[in-house]
XYZ file of N, CA and C in Angstrom:
372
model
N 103.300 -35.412 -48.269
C 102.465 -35.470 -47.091
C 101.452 -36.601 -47.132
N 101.163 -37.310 -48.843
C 100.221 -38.263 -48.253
C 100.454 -39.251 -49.208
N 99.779 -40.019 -49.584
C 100.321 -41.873 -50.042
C 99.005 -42.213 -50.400
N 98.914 -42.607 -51.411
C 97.687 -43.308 -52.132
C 98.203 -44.830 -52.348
N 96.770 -45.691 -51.564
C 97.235 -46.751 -51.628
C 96.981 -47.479 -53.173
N 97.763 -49.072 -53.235
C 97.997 -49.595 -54.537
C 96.911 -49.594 -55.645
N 95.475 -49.499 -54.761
C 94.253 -49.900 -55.266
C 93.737 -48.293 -55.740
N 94.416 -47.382 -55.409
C 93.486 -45.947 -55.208
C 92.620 -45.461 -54.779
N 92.255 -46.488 -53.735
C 91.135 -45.844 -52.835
C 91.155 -45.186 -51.840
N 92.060 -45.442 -51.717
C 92.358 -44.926 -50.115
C 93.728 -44.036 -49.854
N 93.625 -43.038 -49.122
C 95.507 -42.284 -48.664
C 95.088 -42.238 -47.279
N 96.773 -41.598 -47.134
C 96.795 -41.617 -45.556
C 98.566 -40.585 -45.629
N 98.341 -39.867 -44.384
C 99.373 -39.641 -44.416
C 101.097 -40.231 -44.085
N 101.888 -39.504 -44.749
C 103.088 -40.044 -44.697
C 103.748 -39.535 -43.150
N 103.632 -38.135 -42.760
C 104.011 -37.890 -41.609
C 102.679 -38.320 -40.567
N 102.923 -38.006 -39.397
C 101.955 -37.726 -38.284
C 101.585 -36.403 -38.022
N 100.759 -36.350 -37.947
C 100.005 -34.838 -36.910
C 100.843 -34.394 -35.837
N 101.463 -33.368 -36.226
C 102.063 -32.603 -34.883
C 101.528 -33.104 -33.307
N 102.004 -33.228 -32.187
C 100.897 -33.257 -31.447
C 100.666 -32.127 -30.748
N 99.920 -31.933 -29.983
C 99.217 -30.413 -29.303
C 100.840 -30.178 -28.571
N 101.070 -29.037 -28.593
C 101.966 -28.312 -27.671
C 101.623 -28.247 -26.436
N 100.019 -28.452 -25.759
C 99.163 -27.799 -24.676
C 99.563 -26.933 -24.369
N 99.592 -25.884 -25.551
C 98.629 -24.320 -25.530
C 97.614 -24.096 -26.133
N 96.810 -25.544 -26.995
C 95.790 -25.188 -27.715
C 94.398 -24.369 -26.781
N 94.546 -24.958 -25.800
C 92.992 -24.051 -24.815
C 93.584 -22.840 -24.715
N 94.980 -22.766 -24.459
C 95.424 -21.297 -23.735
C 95.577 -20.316 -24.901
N 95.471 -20.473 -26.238
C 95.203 -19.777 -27.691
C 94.267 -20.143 -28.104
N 93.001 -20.679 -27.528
C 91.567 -20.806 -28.265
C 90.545 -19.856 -27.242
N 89.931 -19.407 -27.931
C 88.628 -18.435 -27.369
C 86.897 -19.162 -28.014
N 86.400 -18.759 -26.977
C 84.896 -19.446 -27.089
C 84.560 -17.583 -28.149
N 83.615 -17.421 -28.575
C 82.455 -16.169 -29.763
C 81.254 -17.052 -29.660
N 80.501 -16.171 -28.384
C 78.837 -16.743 -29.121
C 78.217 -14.937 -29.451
N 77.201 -15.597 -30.627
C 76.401 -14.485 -30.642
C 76.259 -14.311 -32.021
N 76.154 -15.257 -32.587
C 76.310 -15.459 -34.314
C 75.022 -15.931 -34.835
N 74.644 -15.281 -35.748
C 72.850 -16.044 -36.149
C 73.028 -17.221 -36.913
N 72.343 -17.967 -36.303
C 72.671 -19.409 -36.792
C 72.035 -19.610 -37.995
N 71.932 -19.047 -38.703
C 72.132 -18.638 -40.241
C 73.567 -18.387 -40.897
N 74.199 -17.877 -40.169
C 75.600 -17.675 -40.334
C 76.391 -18.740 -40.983
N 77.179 -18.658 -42.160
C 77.951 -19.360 -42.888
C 79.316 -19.477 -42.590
N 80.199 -20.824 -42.491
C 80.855 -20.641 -42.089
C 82.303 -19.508 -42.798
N 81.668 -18.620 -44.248
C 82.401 -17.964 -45.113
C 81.841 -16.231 -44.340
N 80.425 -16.261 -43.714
C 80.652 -15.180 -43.364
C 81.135 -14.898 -42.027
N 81.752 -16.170 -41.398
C 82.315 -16.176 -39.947
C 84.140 -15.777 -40.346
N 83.989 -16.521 -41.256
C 85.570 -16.115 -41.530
C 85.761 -14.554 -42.294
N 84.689 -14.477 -42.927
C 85.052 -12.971 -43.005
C 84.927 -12.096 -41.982
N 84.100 -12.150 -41.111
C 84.114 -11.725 -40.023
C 85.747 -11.200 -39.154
N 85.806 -12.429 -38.681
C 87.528 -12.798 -38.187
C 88.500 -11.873 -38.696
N 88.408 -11.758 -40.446
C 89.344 -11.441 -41.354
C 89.282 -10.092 -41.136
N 88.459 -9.081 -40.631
C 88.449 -7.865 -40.657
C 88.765 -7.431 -39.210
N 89.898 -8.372 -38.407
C 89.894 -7.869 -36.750
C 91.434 -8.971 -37.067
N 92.152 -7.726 -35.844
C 93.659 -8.251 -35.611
C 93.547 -8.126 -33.689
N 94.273 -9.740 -33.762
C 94.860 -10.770 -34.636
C 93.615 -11.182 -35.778
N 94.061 -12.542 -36.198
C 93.477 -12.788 -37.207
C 93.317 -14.894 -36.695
N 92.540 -15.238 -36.504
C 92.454 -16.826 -35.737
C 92.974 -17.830 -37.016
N 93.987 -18.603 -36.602
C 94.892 -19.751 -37.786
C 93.228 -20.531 -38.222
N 91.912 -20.909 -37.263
C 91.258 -21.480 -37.381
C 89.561 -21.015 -36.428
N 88.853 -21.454 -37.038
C 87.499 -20.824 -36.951
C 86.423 -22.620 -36.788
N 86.366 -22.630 -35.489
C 85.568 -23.715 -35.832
C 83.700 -23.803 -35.120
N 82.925 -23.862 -36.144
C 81.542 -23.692 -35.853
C 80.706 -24.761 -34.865
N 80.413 -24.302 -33.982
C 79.848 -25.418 -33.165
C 78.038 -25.806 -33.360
N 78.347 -27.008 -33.593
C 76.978 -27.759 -33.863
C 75.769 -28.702 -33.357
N 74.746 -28.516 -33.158
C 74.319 -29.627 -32.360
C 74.185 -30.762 -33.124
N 74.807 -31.488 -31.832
C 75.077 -33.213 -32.314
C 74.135 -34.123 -33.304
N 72.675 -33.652 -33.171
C 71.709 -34.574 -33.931
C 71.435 -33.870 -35.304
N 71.121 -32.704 -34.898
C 70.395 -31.721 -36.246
C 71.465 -31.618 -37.439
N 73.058 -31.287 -36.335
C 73.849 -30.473 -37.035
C 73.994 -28.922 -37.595
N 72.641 -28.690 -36.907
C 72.833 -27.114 -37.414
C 73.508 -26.095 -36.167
N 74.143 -24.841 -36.795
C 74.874 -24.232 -36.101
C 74.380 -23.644 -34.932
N 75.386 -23.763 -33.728
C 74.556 -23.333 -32.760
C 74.814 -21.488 -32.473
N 75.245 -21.221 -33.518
C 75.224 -19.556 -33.157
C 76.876 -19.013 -32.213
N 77.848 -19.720 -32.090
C 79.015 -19.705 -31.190
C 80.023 -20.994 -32.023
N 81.536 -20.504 -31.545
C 82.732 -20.837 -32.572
C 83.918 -20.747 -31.439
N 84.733 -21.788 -31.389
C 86.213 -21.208 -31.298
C 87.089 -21.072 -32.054
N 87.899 -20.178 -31.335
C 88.408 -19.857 -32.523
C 90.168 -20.179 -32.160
N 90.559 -20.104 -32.943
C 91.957 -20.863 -32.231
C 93.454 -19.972 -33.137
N 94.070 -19.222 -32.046
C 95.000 -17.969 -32.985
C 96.279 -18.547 -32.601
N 97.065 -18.296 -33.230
C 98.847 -18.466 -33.392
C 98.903 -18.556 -31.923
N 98.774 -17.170 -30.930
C 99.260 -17.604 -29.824
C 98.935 -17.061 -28.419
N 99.164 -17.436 -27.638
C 98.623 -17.165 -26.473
C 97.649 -15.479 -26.232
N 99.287 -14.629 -26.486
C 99.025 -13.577 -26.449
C 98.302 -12.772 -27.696
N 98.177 -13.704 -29.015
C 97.028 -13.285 -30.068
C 95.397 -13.295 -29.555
N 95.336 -14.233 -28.782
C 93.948 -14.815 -28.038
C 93.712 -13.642 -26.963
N 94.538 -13.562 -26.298
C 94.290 -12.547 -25.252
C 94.391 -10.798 -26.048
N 95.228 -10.401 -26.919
C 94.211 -9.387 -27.596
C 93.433 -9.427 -28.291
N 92.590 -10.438 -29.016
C 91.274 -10.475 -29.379
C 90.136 -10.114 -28.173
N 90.627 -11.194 -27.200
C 89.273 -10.834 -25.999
C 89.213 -9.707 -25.478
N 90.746 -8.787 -25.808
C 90.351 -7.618 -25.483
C 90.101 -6.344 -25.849
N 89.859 -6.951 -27.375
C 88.935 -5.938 -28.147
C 87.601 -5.431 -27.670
N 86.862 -4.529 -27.521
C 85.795 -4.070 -27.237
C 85.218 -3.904 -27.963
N 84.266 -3.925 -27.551
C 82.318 -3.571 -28.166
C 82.610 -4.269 -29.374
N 82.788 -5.526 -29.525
C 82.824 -6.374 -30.902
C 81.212 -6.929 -30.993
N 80.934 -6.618 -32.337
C 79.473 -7.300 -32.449
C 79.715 -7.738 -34.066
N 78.664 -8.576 -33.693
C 78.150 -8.851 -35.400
C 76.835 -8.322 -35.771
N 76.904 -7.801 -36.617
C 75.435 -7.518 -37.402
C 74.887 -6.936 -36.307
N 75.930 -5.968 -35.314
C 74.655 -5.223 -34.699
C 74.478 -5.786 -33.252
N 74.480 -7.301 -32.871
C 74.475 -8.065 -31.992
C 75.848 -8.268 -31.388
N 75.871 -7.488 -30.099
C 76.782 -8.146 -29.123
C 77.511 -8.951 -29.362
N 78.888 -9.548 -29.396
C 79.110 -11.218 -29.122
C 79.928 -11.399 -27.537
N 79.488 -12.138 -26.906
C 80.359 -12.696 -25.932
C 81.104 -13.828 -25.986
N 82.558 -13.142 -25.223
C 83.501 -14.061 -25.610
C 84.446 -13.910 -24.055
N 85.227 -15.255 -24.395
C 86.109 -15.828 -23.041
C 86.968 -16.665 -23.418
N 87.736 -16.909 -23.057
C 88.552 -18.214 -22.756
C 88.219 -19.234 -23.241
N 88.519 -20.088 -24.013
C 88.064 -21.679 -24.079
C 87.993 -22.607 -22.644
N 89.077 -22.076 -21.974
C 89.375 -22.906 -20.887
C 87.997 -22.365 -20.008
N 87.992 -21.089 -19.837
C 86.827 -20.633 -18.806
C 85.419 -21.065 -19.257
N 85.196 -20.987 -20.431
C 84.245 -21.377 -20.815
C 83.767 -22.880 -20.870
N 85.081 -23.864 -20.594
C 84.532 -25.564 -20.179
C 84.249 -25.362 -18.307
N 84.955 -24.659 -17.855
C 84.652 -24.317 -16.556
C 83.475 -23.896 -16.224
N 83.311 -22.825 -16.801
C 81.491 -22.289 -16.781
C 80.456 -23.447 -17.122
N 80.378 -24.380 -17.874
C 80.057 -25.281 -18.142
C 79.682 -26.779 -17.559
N 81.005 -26.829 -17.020
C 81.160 -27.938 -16.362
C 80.837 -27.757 -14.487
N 80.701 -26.770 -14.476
C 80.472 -26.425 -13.147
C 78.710 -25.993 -13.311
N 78.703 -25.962 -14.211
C 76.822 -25.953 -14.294
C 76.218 -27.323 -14.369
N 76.983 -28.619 -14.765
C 76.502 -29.434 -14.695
C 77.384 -30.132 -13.544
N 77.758 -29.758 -12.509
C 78.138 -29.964 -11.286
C 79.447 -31.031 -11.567
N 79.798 -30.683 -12.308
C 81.512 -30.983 -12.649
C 82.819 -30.464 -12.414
N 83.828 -31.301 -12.452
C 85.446 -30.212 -11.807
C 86.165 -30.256 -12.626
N 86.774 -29.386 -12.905
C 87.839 -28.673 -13.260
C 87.383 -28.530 -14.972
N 88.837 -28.106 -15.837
C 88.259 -27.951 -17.200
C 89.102 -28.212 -18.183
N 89.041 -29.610 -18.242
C 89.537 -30.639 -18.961
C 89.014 -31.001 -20.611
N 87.605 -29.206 -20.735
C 87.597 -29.544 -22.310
C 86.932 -31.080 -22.554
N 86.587 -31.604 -21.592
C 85.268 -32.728 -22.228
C 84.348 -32.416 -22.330
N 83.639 -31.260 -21.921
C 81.699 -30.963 -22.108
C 82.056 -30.046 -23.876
N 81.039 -30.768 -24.291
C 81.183 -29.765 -25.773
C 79.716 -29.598 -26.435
């Protein structure tokens, strides 16, 4: 899978990156409601104790600080893994609520707050 160049500084891979199928929005879900204290080991344990179970867990950050903003998508095998997660009930962490949606609805909610169309997944 990867190639170290002559000098050893540097690799790269030998194949390419799959490319998106475009179902990645339609199997990713927005989770806010996480104390931004939260590690990204106790987010995945989190995950790990609820079926489905997400291929990937990714923590969202603000751009300057870098610290966590308390919300994650999460991104599961497949369509219909995503859609029974969201429809698990009364999911909380530590006690706290989390709200959750769609990835796709959630650039919509978004982008329509900052008087934008459609949800093309550019506001982040």
């Amino acid at each position: 899978l990867l190639e170290l160049s002559e000098d050893g500084d540097m690799i790269r891979r030998t194949t390419p990156l799959p490319l998106d199928d475009g179902q990645l929005m339609a199997r990713s879900v927005y989770v806010k409601g996480f104390p931004v204290s939260a590690t990204l080991d106790d987010l995945l344990a989190f995950f790990g104790k609820h079926e489905p179970q997400p291929q990937a867990v990714r923590m969202r950050r603000h751009p300057k600080s870098k610290d966590f903003k308390g919300s994650v998508f999460a991104e599961f095998p497949s369509e219909a893994d995503a859609k029974a997660f969201l429809a698990l009930e009364g999911l909380s962490y530590e006690e706290q609520p989390l709200e959750k949606c769609t990835k796709a609805a959630y650039f919509e909610r978004k982008n329509a707050e900052r008087g934008q169309s459609g949800s093309s997944g550019k506001f982040e």
